[in-house]
JSON list of C-alpha atoms in Angstrom, two decimals:
[
{"chain": "L", "resi": 1, "resn": "MET", "atom": "CA", "xyz": [12.02, -24.42, -22.55]},
{"chain": "L", "resi": 2, "resn": "ALA", "atom": "CA", "xyz": [9.62, -24.07, -19.62]},
{"chain": "L", "resi": 3, "resn": "THR", "atom": "CA", "xyz": [9.98, -26.42, -16.68]},
{"chain": "L", "resi": 4, "resn": "GLU", "atom": "CA", "xyz": [7.09, -28.83, -16.25]},
{"chain": "L", "resi": 5, "resn": "LEU", "atom": "CA", "xyz": [5.07, -29.07, -13.05]},
{"chain": "L", "resi": 6, "resn": "LYS", "atom": "CA", "xyz": [2.33, -31.63, -12.63]},
{"chain": "L", "resi": 7, "resn": "ALA", "atom": "CA", "xyz": [-1.04, -30.39, -11.41]},
{"chain": "L", "resi": 8, "resn": "ASN", "atom": "CA", "xyz": [-3.93, -32.58, -10.29]},
{"chain": "L", "resi": 9, "resn": "LYS", "atom": "CA", "xyz": [-7.42, -31.21, -10.67]},
{"chain": "L", "resi": 10, "resn": "ARG", "atom": "CA", "xyz": [-9.52, -31.01, -7.50]},
{"chain": "L", "resi": 11, "resn": "ASN", "atom": "CA", "xyz": [-13.29, -31.12, -7.61]},
{"chain": "L", "resi": 12, "resn": "THR", "atom": "CA", "xyz": [-14.04, -29.78, -4.17]},
{"chain": "L", "resi": 13, "resn": "THR", "atom": "CA", "xyz": [-12.97, -26.93, -1.94]},
{"chain": "L", "resi": 14, "resn": "LYS", "atom": "CA", "xyz": [-14.14, -28.51, 1.33]},
{"chain": "L", "resi": 15, "resn": "ARG", "atom": "CA", "xyz": [-11.89, -27.70, 4.25]},
{"chain": "L", "resi": 16, "resn": "SER", "atom": "CA", "xyz": [-11.45, -31.35, 5.18]},
{"chain": "L", "resi": 17, "resn": "TYR", "atom": "CA", "xyz": [-10.24, -32.15, 1.66]},
{"chain": "L", "resi": 18, "resn": "ILE", "atom": "CA", "xyz": [-7.85, -29.17, 1.62]},
{"chain": "L", "resi": 19, "resn": "THR", "atom": "CA", "xyz": [-6.47, -30.25, 5.00]},
{"chain": "L", "resi": 20, "resn": "GLN", "atom": "CA", "xyz": [-5.90, -33.76, 3.68]},
{"chain": "L", "resi": 21, "resn": "LEU", "atom": "CA", "xyz": [-4.11, -32.38, 0.62]},
{"chain": "L", "resi": 22, "resn": "ARG", "atom": "CA", "xyz": [-1.69, -30.43, 2.77]},
{"chain": "L", "resi": 23, "resn": "GLN", "atom": "CA", "xyz": [-1.09, -33.37, 5.08]},
{"chain": "L", "resi": 24, "resn": "GLU", "atom": "CA", "xyz": [-0.11, -35.39, 2.01]},
{"chain": "L", "resi": 25, "resn": "GLY", "atom": "CA", "xyz": [2.45, -32.76, 0.96]},
{"chain": "L", "resi": 26, "resn": "ASN", "atom": "CA", "xyz": [0.33, -31.01, -1.66]},
{"chain": "L", "resi": 27, "resn": "VAL", "atom": "CA", "xyz": [-0.61, -27.36, -2.10]},
{"chain": "L", "resi": 28, "resn": "PRO", "atom": "CA", "xyz": [-4.04, -26.18, -3.29]},
{"chain": "L", "resi": 29, "resn": "ALA", "atom": "CA", "xyz": [-3.87, -23.77, -6.22]},
{"chain": "L", "resi": 30, "resn": "VAL", "atom": "CA", "xyz": [-5.98, -22.00, -8.81]},
{"chain": "L", "resi": 31, "resn": "VAL", "atom": "CA", "xyz": [-5.24, -21.42, -12.50]},
{"chain": "L", "resi": 32, "resn": "TYR", "atom": "CA", "xyz": [-6.79, -18.59, -14.49]},
{"chain": "L", "resi": 33, "resn": "GLY", "atom": "CA", "xyz": [-6.15, -15.96, -17.15]},
{"chain": "L", "resi": 34, "resn": "SER", "atom": "CA", "xyz": [-5.65, -15.54, -20.92]},
{"chain": "L", "resi": 35, "resn": "GLY", "atom": "CA", "xyz": [-9.09, -16.82, -21.86]},
{"chain": "L", "resi": 36, "resn": "THR", "atom": "CA", "xyz": [-8.80, -19.95, -19.70]},
{"chain": "L", "resi": 37, "resn": "GLU", "atom": "CA", "xyz": [-11.65, -21.05, -17.47]},
{"chain": "L", "resi": 38, "resn": "PRO", "atom": "CA", "xyz": [-10.54, -20.83, -13.82]},
{"chain": "L", "resi": 39, "resn": "GLN", "atom": "CA", "xyz": [-9.80, -24.24, -12.37]},
{"chain": "L", "resi": 40, "resn": "SER", "atom": "CA", "xyz": [-8.80, -25.60, -8.98]},
{"chain": "L", "resi": 41, "resn": "VAL", "atom": "CA", "xyz": [-5.72, -27.81, -8.87]},
{"chain": "L", "resi": 42, "resn": "ALA", "atom": "CA", "xyz": [-3.11, -29.12, -6.45]},
{"chain": "L", "resi": 43, "resn": "VAL", "atom": "CA", "xyz": [0.65, -29.40, -6.89]},
{"chain": "L", "resi": 44, "resn": "THR", "atom": "CA", "xyz": [3.30, -31.21, -4.87]},
{"chain": "L", "resi": 45, "resn": "GLU", "atom": "CA", "xyz": [4.93, -28.71, -2.51]},
{"chain": "L", "resi": 46, "resn": "THR", "atom": "CA", "xyz": [8.47, -30.09, -2.86]},
{"chain": "L", "resi": 47, "resn": "GLU", "atom": "CA", "xyz": [8.26, -30.02, -6.67]},
{"chain": "L", "resi": 48, "resn": "PHE", "atom": "CA", "xyz": [6.92, -26.47, -6.67]},
{"chain": "L", "resi": 49, "resn": "ILE", "atom": "CA", "xyz": [9.68, -25.25, -4.34]},
{"chain": "L", "resi": 50, "resn": "LYS", "atom": "CA", "xyz": [12.32, -26.88, -6.54]},
{"chain": "L", "resi": 51, "resn": "VAL", "atom": "CA", "xyz": [10.93, -25.19, -9.66]},
{"chain": "L", "resi": 52, "resn": "ILE", "atom": "CA", "xyz": [10.94, -21.79, -7.94]},
{"chain": "L", "resi": 53, "resn": "LYS", "atom": "CA", "xyz": [14.49, -22.26, -6.65]},
{"chain": "L", "resi": 54, "resn": "ASP", "atom": "CA", "xyz": [15.74, -23.25, -10.09]},
{"chain": "L", "resi": 55, "resn": "HIS", "atom": "CA", "xyz": [13.85, -20.68, -12.18]},
{"chain": "L", "resi": 56, "resn": "GLY", "atom": "CA", "xyz": [12.66, -17.93, -9.85]},
{"chain": "L", "resi": 57, "resn": "LEU", "atom": "CA", "xyz": [9.16, -16.69, -9.13]},
{"chain": "L", "resi": 58, "resn": "ASN", "atom": "CA", "xyz": [8.93, -15.05, -12.57]},
{"chain": "L", "resi": 59, "resn": "GLY", "atom": "CA", "xyz": [9.94, -18.13, -14.54]},
{"chain": "L", "resi": 60, "resn": "VAL", "atom": "CA", "xyz": [7.48, -19.63, -17.03]},
{"chain": "L", "resi": 61, "resn": "ILE", "atom": "CA", "xyz": [6.13, -23.00, -15.90]},
{"chain": "L", "resi": 62, "resn": "SER", "atom": "CA", "xyz": [4.53, -25.61, -18.12]},
{"chain": "L", "resi": 63, "resn": "LEU", "atom": "CA", "xyz": [1.67, -26.80, -15.92]},
{"chain": "L", "resi": 64, "resn": "VAL", "atom": "CA", "xyz": [0.66, -30.33, -16.90]},
{"chain": "L", "resi": 65, "resn": "THR", "atom": "CA", "xyz": [-2.89, -31.21, -15.85]},
{"chain": "L", "resi": 66, "resn": "ASP", "atom": "CA", "xyz": [-4.52, -34.62, -15.46]},
{"chain": "L", "resi": 67, "resn": "ASP", "atom": "CA", "xyz": [-5.72, -34.62, -19.05]},
{"chain": "L", "resi": 68, "resn": "LYS", "atom": "CA", "xyz": [-2.12, -34.07, -20.24]},
{"chain": "L", "resi": 69, "resn": "LYS", "atom": "CA", "xyz": [-2.91, -30.54, -21.30]},
{"chain": "L", "resi": 70, "resn": "LYS", "atom": "CA", "xyz": [0.00, -28.13, -20.89]},
{"chain": "L", "resi": 71, "resn": "LEU", "atom": "CA", "xyz": [-0.55, -24.55, -19.82]},
{"chain": "L", "resi": 72, "resn": "SER", "atom": "CA", "xyz": [2.13, -21.85, -19.85]},
{"chain": "L", "resi": 73, "resn": "VAL", "atom": "CA", "xyz": [1.76, -20.16, -16.49]},
{"chain": "L", "resi": 74, "resn": "MET", "atom": "CA", "xyz": [3.55, -17.82, -14.13]},
{"chain": "L", "resi": 75, "resn": "VAL", "atom": "CA", "xyz": [3.17, -17.52, -10.38]},
{"chain": "L", "resi": 76, "resn": "GLN", "atom": "CA", "xyz": [0.80, -14.68, -9.57]},
{"chain": "L", "resi": 77, "resn": "GLU", "atom": "CA", "xyz": [0.75, -15.06, -5.79]},
{"chain": "L", "resi": 78, "resn": "VAL", "atom": "CA", "xyz": [2.06, -17.41, -3.12]},
{"chain": "L", "resi": 79, "resn": "GLN", "atom": "CA", "xyz": [0.54, -17.59, 0.35]},
{"chain": "L", "resi": 80, "resn": "ARG", "atom": "CA", "xyz": [2.93, -18.92, 3.00]},
{"chain": "L", "resi": 81, "resn": "ASP", "atom": "CA", "xyz": [2.75, -19.92, 6.61]},
{"chain": "L", "resi": 82, "resn": "HIS", "atom": "CA", "xyz": [6.10, -18.65, 7.83]},
{"chain": "L", "resi": 83, "resn": "LEU", "atom": "CA", "xyz": [5.70, -20.19, 11.29]},
{"chain": "L", "resi": 84, "resn": "LYS", "atom": "CA", "xyz": [5.26, -23.67, 9.83]},
{"chain": "L", "resi": 85, "resn": "ASN", "atom": "CA", "xyz": [7.49, -22.95, 6.83]},
{"chain": "L", "resi": 86, "resn": "GLU", "atom": "CA", "xyz": [4.77, -24.14, 4.47]},
{"chain": "L", "resi": 87, "resn": "VAL", "atom": "CA", "xyz": [3.29, -23.00, 1.17]},
{"chain": "L", "resi": 88, "resn": "ARG", "atom": "CA", "xyz": [-0.44, -22.65, 1.79]},
{"chain": "L", "resi": 89, "resn": "HIS", "atom": "CA", "xyz": [-1.86, -21.63, -1.59]},
{"chain": "L", "resi": 90, "resn": "ILE", "atom": "CA", "xyz": [-0.72, -20.64, -5.09]},
{"chain": "L", "resi": 91, "resn": "ASP", "atom": "CA", "xyz": [-2.28, -18.53, -7.83]},
{"chain": "L", "resi": 92, "resn": "PHE", "atom": "CA", "xyz": [-1.08, -19.42, -11.33]},
{"chain": "L", "resi": 93, "resn": "ILE", "atom": "CA", "xyz": [-1.86, -17.09, -14.21]},
{"chain": "L", "resi": 94, "resn": "VAL", "atom": "CA", "xyz": [-1.95, -18.42, -17.77]},
{"chain": "L", "resi": 95, "resn": "VAL", "atom": "CA", "xyz": [0.19, -16.26, -20.06]},
{"chain": "L", "resi": 96, "resn": "ASP", "atom": "CA", "xyz": [0.53, -15.65, -23.78]},
{"chain": "L", "resi": 97, "resn": "LEU", "atom": "CA", "xyz": [4.23, -16.03, -24.49]},
{"chain": "L", "resi": 98, "resn": "LYS", "atom": "CA", "xyz": [4.01, -13.47, -27.30]},
{"chain": "L", "resi": 99, "resn": "LYS", "atom": "CA", "xyz": [2.42, -10.70, -25.23]},
{"chain": "L", "resi": 100, "resn": "GLU", "atom": "CA", "xyz": [4.05, -8.41, -22.68]},
{"chain": "L", "resi": 101, "resn": "ILE", "atom": "CA", "xyz": [2.86, -8.43, -19.10]},
{"chain": "L", "resi": 102, "resn": "GLU", "atom": "CA", "xyz": [3.98, -6.74, -15.88]},
{"chain": "L", "resi": 103, "resn": "ALA", "atom": "CA", "xyz": [5.49, -8.40, -12.83]},
{"chain": "L", "resi": 104, "resn": "ASP", "atom": "CA", "xyz": [7.61, -7.45, -9.82]},
{"chain": "L", "resi": 105, "resn": "VAL", "atom": "CA", "xyz": [11.31, -8.33, -10.02]},
{"chain": "L", "resi": 106, "resn": "PRO", "atom": "CA", "xyz": [13.56, -8.39, -6.91]},
{"chain": "L", "resi": 107, "resn": "LEU", "atom": "CA", "xyz": [16.58, -6.10, -6.62]},
{"chain": "L", "resi": 108, "resn": "THR", "atom": "CA", "xyz": [19.94, -7.49, -5.48]},
{"chain": "L", "resi": 109, "resn": "VAL", "atom": "CA", "xyz": [22.50, -5.08, -4.03]},
{"chain": "L", "resi": 110, "resn": "THR", "atom": "CA", "xyz": [26.13, -5.65, -5.06]},
{"chain": "L", "resi": 111, "resn": "GLY", "atom": "CA", "xyz": [29.38, -3.87, -4.24]},
{"chain": "L", "resi": 112, "resn": "GLU", "atom": "CA", "xyz": [30.43, -2.00, -1.12]},
{"chain": "L", "resi": 113, "resn": "SER", "atom": "CA", "xyz": [29.56, 1.65, -0.77]},
{"chain": "L", "resi": 114, "resn": "PRO", "atom": "CA", "xyz": [32.44, 4.07, 0.09]},
{"chain": "L", "resi": 115, "resn": "GLY", "atom": "CA", "xyz": [29.94, 5.94, 2.24]},
{"chain": "L", "resi": 116, "resn": "VAL", "atom": "CA", "xyz": [29.30, 2.85, 4.33]},
{"chain": "L", "resi": 117, "resn": "LYS", "atom": "CA", "xyz": [33.04, 2.41, 4.83]},
{"chain": "L", "resi": 118, "resn": "GLU", "atom": "CA", "xyz": [33.09, 5.94, 6.25]},
{"chain": "L", "resi": 119, "resn": "GLY", "atom": "CA", "xyz": [30.35, 5.09, 8.74]},
{"chain": "L", "resi": 120, "resn": "GLY", "atom": "CA", "xyz": [27.27, 5.91, 6.68]},
{"chain": "L", "resi": 121, "resn": "VAL", "atom": "CA", "xyz": [24.16, 3.75, 6.64]},
{"chain": "L", "resi": 122, "resn": "LEU", "atom": "CA", "xyz": [22.95, 2.10, 3.43]},
{"chain": "L", "resi": 123, "resn": "GLN", "atom": "CA", "xyz": [19.16, 2.22, 3.27]},
{"chain": "L", "resi": 124, "resn": "ARG", "atom": "CA", "xyz": [17.15, 0.16, 0.78]},
{"chain": "L", "resi": 125, "resn": "ILE", "atom": "CA", "xyz": [14.02, 2.04, -0.21]},
{"chain": "L", "resi": 126, "resn": "LEU", "atom": "CA", "xyz": [12.92, -0.37, -2.93]},
{"chain": "L", "resi": 127, "resn": "HIS", "atom": "CA", "xyz": [13.26, -4.15, -2.79]},
{"chain": "L", "resi": 128, "resn": "THR", "atom": "CA", "xyz": [11.48, -4.79, -6.11]},
{"chain": "L", "resi": 129, "resn": "VAL", "atom": "CA", "xyz": [10.61, -2.93, -9.29]},
{"chain": "L", "resi": 130, "resn": "THR", "atom": "CA", "xyz": [7.77, -3.52, -11.72]},
{"chain": "L", "resi": 131, "resn": "VAL", "atom": "CA", "xyz": [8.98, -4.80, -15.08]},
{"chain": "L", "resi": 132, "resn": "LYS", "atom": "CA", "xyz": [7.14, -5.10, -18.40]},
{"chain": "L", "resi": 133, "resn": "ALA", "atom": "CA", "xyz": [8.31, -7.92, -20.65]},
{"chain": "L", "resi": 134, "resn": "LYS", "atom": "CA", "xyz": [7.29, -11.03, -22.52]},
{"chain": "L", "resi": 135, "resn": "PRO", "atom": "CA", "xyz": [6.98, -13.95, -20.09]},
{"chain": "L", "resi": 136, "resn": "ASN", "atom": "CA", "xyz": [10.24, -15.62, -21.12]},
{"chain": "L", "resi": 137, "resn": "ASP", "atom": "CA", "xyz": [12.22, -12.36, -20.91]},
{"chain": "L", "resi": 138, "resn": "PHE", "atom": "CA", "xyz": [11.77, -11.60, -17.21]},
{"chain": "L", "resi": 139, "resn": "PRO", "atom": "CA", "xyz": [15.07, -11.51, -15.29]},
{"chain": "L", "resi": 140, "resn": "ASP", "atom": "CA", "xyz": [15.38, -13.49, -12.06]},
{"chain": "L", "resi": 141, "resn": "HIS", "atom": "CA", "xyz": [16.62, -10.29, -10.42]},
{"chain": "L", "resi": 142, "resn": "ILE", "atom": "CA", "xyz": [18.17, -6.93, -11.25]},
{"chain": "L", "resi": 143, "resn": "GLU", "atom": "CA", "xyz": [21.53, -5.99, -9.74]},
{"chain": "L", "resi": 144, "resn": "VAL", "atom": "CA", "xyz": [21.98, -2.66, -7.99]},
{"chain": "L", "resi": 145, "resn": "ASN", "atom": "CA", "xyz": [25.62, -1.58, -7.72]},
{"chain": "L", "resi": 146, "resn": "ALA", "atom": "CA", "xyz": [26.35, 0.50, -4.62]},
{"chain": "L", "resi": 147, "resn": "GLU", "atom": "CA", "xyz": [30.08, 1.00, -5.32]},
{"chain": "L", "resi": 148, "resn": "ASN", "atom": "CA", "xyz": [29.74, 4.69, -6.23]},
{"chain": "L", "resi": 149, "resn": "LEU", "atom": "CA", "xyz": [27.51, 5.79, -3.37]},
{"chain": "L", "resi": 150, "resn": "ASN", "atom": "CA", "xyz": [29.09, 8.20, -0.90]},
{"chain": "L", "resi": 151, "resn": "ILE", "atom": "CA", "xyz": [27.40, 9.64, 2.18]},
{"chain": "L", "resi": 152, "resn": "GLY", "atom": "CA", "xyz": [24.40, 11.67, 1.03]},
{"chain": "L", "resi": 153, "resn": "ASP", "atom": "CA", "xyz": [24.19, 9.97, -2.38]},
{"chain": "L", "resi": 154, "resn": "SER", "atom": "CA", "xyz": [21.15, 8.16, -3.74]},
{"chain": "L", "resi": 155, "resn": "LEU", "atom": "CA", "xyz": [20.63, 5.69, -6.56]},
{"chain": "L", "resi": 156, "resn": "LEU", "atom": "CA", "xyz": [17.41, 6.15, -8.55]},
{"chain": "L", "resi": 157, "resn": "VAL", "atom": "CA", "xyz": [15.31, 3.85, -10.72]},
{"chain": "L", "resi": 158, "resn": "LYS", "atom": "CA", "xyz": [16.74, 5.56, -13.81]},
{"chain": "L", "resi": 159, "resn": "ASP", "atom": "CA", "xyz": [20.23, 4.48, -12.67]},
{"chain": "L", "resi": 160, "resn": "LEU", "atom": "CA", "xyz": [19.36, 0.77, -12.82]},
{"chain": "L", "resi": 161, "resn": "PRO", "atom": "CA", "xyz": [20.93, -1.22, -15.68]},
{"chain": "L", "resi": 162, "resn": "ALA", "atom": "CA", "xyz": [18.90, -1.02, -18.89]},
{"chain": "L", "resi": 163, "resn": "SER", "atom": "CA", "xyz": [17.95, -3.95, -21.09]},
{"chain": "L", "resi": 164, "resn": "SER", "atom": "CA", "xyz": [16.41, -4.38, -24.52]},
{"chain": "L", "resi": 165, "resn": "SER", "atom": "CA", "xyz": [14.46, -7.40, -23.22]},
{"chain": "L", "resi": 166, "resn": "TYR", "atom": "CA", "xyz": [12.37, -5.59, -20.63]},
{"chain": "L", "resi": 167, "resn": "GLU", "atom": "CA", "xyz": [11.22, -2.18, -19.44]},
{"chain": "L", "resi": 168, "resn": "ILE", "atom": "CA", "xyz": [11.14, -0.93, -15.85]},
{"chain": "L", "resi": 169, "resn": "VAL", "atom": "CA", "xyz": [7.86, 0.93, -15.43]},
{"chain": "L", "resi": 170, "resn": "ASP", "atom": "CA", "xyz": [8.42, 2.52, -11.99]},
{"chain": "L", "resi": 171, "resn": "ASP", "atom": "CA", "xyz": [8.91, 6.29, -11.74]},
{"chain": "L", "resi": 172, "resn": "GLU", "atom": "CA", "xyz": [12.49, 6.85, -12.88]},
{"chain": "L", "resi": 173, "resn": "GLU", "atom": "CA", "xyz": [13.05, 9.44, -10.14]},
{"chain": "L", "resi": 174, "resn": "GLU", "atom": "CA", "xyz": [12.09, 7.04, -7.36]},
{"chain": "L", "resi": 175, "resn": "VAL", "atom": "CA", "xyz": [14.91, 6.32, -4.89]},
{"chain": "L", "resi": 176, "resn": "VAL", "atom": "CA", "xyz": [16.22, 2.74, -4.75]},
{"chain": "L", "resi": 177, "resn": "LEU", "atom": "CA", "xyz": [19.19, 3.14, -2.39]},
{"chain": "L", "resi": 178, "resn": "THR", "atom": "CA", "xyz": [20.54, 5.97, -0.32]},
{"chain": "L", "resi": 179, "resn": "VAL", "atom": "CA", "xyz": [23.47, 6.39, 2.07]},
{"chain": "L", "resi": 180, "resn": "THR", "atom": "CA", "xyz": [22.62, 8.47, 5.10]},
{"chain": "L", "resi": 181, "resn": "PRO", "atom": "CA", "xyz": [25.12, 10.10, 7.48]},
{"chain": "L", "resi": 182, "resn": "PRO", "atom": "CA", "xyz": [26.08, 8.17, 10.62]},
{"chain": "L", "resi": 183, "resn": "ALA", "atom": "CA", "xyz": [23.84, 8.76, 13.60]},
{"chain": "L", "resi": 184, "resn": "VAL", "atom": "CA", "xyz": [25.15, 11.67, 15.62]},
{"chain": "L", "resi": 185, "resn": "ALA", "atom": "CA", "xyz": [25.89, 10.53, 19.16]},
{"chain": "L", "resi": 186, "resn": "GLU", "atom": "CA", "xyz": [24.42, 12.64, 21.92]},
{"chain": "L", "resi": 187, "resn": "THR", "atom": "CA", "xyz": [27.05, 14.78, 23.61]},
{"chain": "L", "resi": 188, "resn": "GLU", "atom": "CA", "xyz": [27.44, 15.13, 27.35]},
{"chain": "L", "resi": 189, "resn": "ASP", "atom": "CA", "xyz": [26.88, 18.90, 27.20]},
{"chain": "L", "resi": 190, "resn": "GLU", "atom": "CA", "xyz": [23.35, 18.59, 28.57]},
{"chain": "L", "resi": 191, "resn": "ASP", "atom": "CA", "xyz": [24.55, 16.38, 31.43]},
{"chain": "L", "resi": 192, "resn": "ALA", "atom": "CA", "xyz": [27.29, 18.87, 32.24]},
{"chain": "L", "resi": 193, "resn": "GLU", "atom": "CA", "xyz": [24.78, 21.69, 32.16]},
{"chain": "L", "resi": 194, "resn": "ASP", "atom": "CA", "xyz": [22.48, 19.80, 34.53]},
{"chain": "L", "resi": 195, "resn": "ARG", "atom": "CA", "xyz": [25.34, 19.21, 36.94]},
{"chain": "L", "resi": 196, "resn": "GLU", "atom": "CA", "xyz": [26.17, 22.91, 36.95]},
{"chain": "L", "resi": 197, "resn": "GLU", "atom": "CA", "xyz": [22.54, 23.76, 37.72]},
{"chain": "L", "resi": 198, "resn": "ALA", "atom": "CA", "xyz": [22.49, 21.14, 40.49]},
{"chain": "L", "resi": 199, "resn": "GLU", "atom": "CA", "xyz": [25.54, 22.63, 42.11]},
{"chain": "L", "resi": 200, "resn": "ALA", "atom": "CA", "xyz": [23.97, 26.08, 41.95]},
{"chain": "L", "resi": 201, "resn": "ASP", "atom": "CA", "xyz": [20.66, 24.84, 43.44]},
{"chain": "L", "resi": 202, "resn": "PRO", "atom": "CA", "xyz": [21.23, 21.64, 45.49]},
{"chain": "L", "resi": 203, "resn": "GLY", "atom": "CA", "xyz": [17.69, 21.60, 46.90]},
{"chain": "L", "resi": 204, "resn": "GLY", "atom": "CA", "xyz": [16.02, 21.71, 43.52]},
{"chain": "L", "resi": 205, "resn": "ASP", "atom": "CA", "xyz": [18.32, 18.98, 42.22]},
{"chain": "L", "resi": 206, "resn": "ALA", "atom": "CA", "xyz": [17.58, 16.68, 45.13]},
{"chain": "L", "resi": 207, "resn": "GLU", "atom": "CA", "xyz": [13.84, 17.00, 44.51]},
{"chain": "L", "resi": 208, "resn": "GLY", "atom": "CA", "xyz": [14.33, 16.36, 40.81]},
{"chain": "L", "resi": 209, "resn": "LYS", "atom": "CA", "xyz": [16.35, 13.22, 41.49]},
{"chain": "L", "resi": 210, "resn": "ALA", "atom": "CA", "xyz": [13.71, 11.87, 43.82]},
{"chain": "L", "resi": 211, "resn": "VAL", "atom": "CA", "xyz": [11.08, 12.20, 41.07]},
{"chain": "L", "resi": 212, "resn": "ASP", "atom": "CA", "xyz": [13.36, 10.53, 38.54]},
{"chain": "L", "resi": 213, "resn": "ASN", "atom": "CA", "xyz": [13.98, 7.57, 40.85]},
{"chain": "L", "resi": 214, "resn": "GLU", "atom": "CA", "xyz": [10.29, 7.06, 41.45]},
{"chain": "L", "resi": 215, "resn": "ASP", "atom": "CA", "xyz": [9.64, 7.08, 37.72]},
{"chain": "L", "resi": 216, "resn": "LYS", "atom": "CA", "xyz": [12.31, 4.51, 37.09]},
{"chain": "L", "resi": 217, "resn": "GLY", "atom": "CA", "xyz": [11.00, 2.21, 39.77]},
{"chain": "L", "resi": 218, "resn": "SER", "atom": "CA", "xyz": [7.42, 2.29, 38.48]},
{"chain": "L", "resi": 219, "resn": "GLY", "atom": "CA", "xyz": [8.18, 0.01, 35.55]},
{"chain": "L", "resi": 220, "resn": "GLY", "atom": "CA", "xyz": [5.65, 1.88, 33.39]},
{"chain": "L", "resi": 221, "resn": "PRO", "atom": "CA", "xyz": [6.22, 3.20, 29.90]},
{"chain": "L", "resi": 222, "resn": "LYS", "atom": "CA", "xyz": [8.10, 6.40, 29.33]},
{"chain": "L", "resi": 223, "resn": "GLU", "atom": "CA", "xyz": [6.42, 9.13, 27.38]}
]
């Protein structure tokens, strides 16, 4: 059963009214889709955040409007002010629970890669995948197991766990995770070679050092 979220209709989009809404702890939003006339509403920010924490961004929400009408919606987009840690605006899309739609689902990495234990670097290429499913069948996340990845190995979209409830529509050959070799530290061979050249030509080395010192003292960017 979808979680209910109360939405109050708003009859104006004036900036002063929107500012007042936010000051009162509300978030302006729009509702559209599935043959529904677009409408402007506002929801309580704390209630919205609680619903998202409990059911995820892809959970179906029963949006209850002022006239007691209930709309089955999903979150299409959330605009945030990360500096103020505020939700600024929400797009809700009305969905038909019997029809498949597409939405992005986050990937969660589990397990420890043997390659990482050996000094390799685990790189996440994809953080989400696009999933096709009926609204109530979307997973909160999809787990990506890195336990079998050695240095040089990659995990592809086709390696993600399959489900009869949804379909991943991304290119199956797209890389999700990869373990790259550890960064190769620079050896001191070049320094040793420079010292040998300096000993062979002290005058040239002295001039070179003077230029280097001037560069360092300039404080400008290095090319």
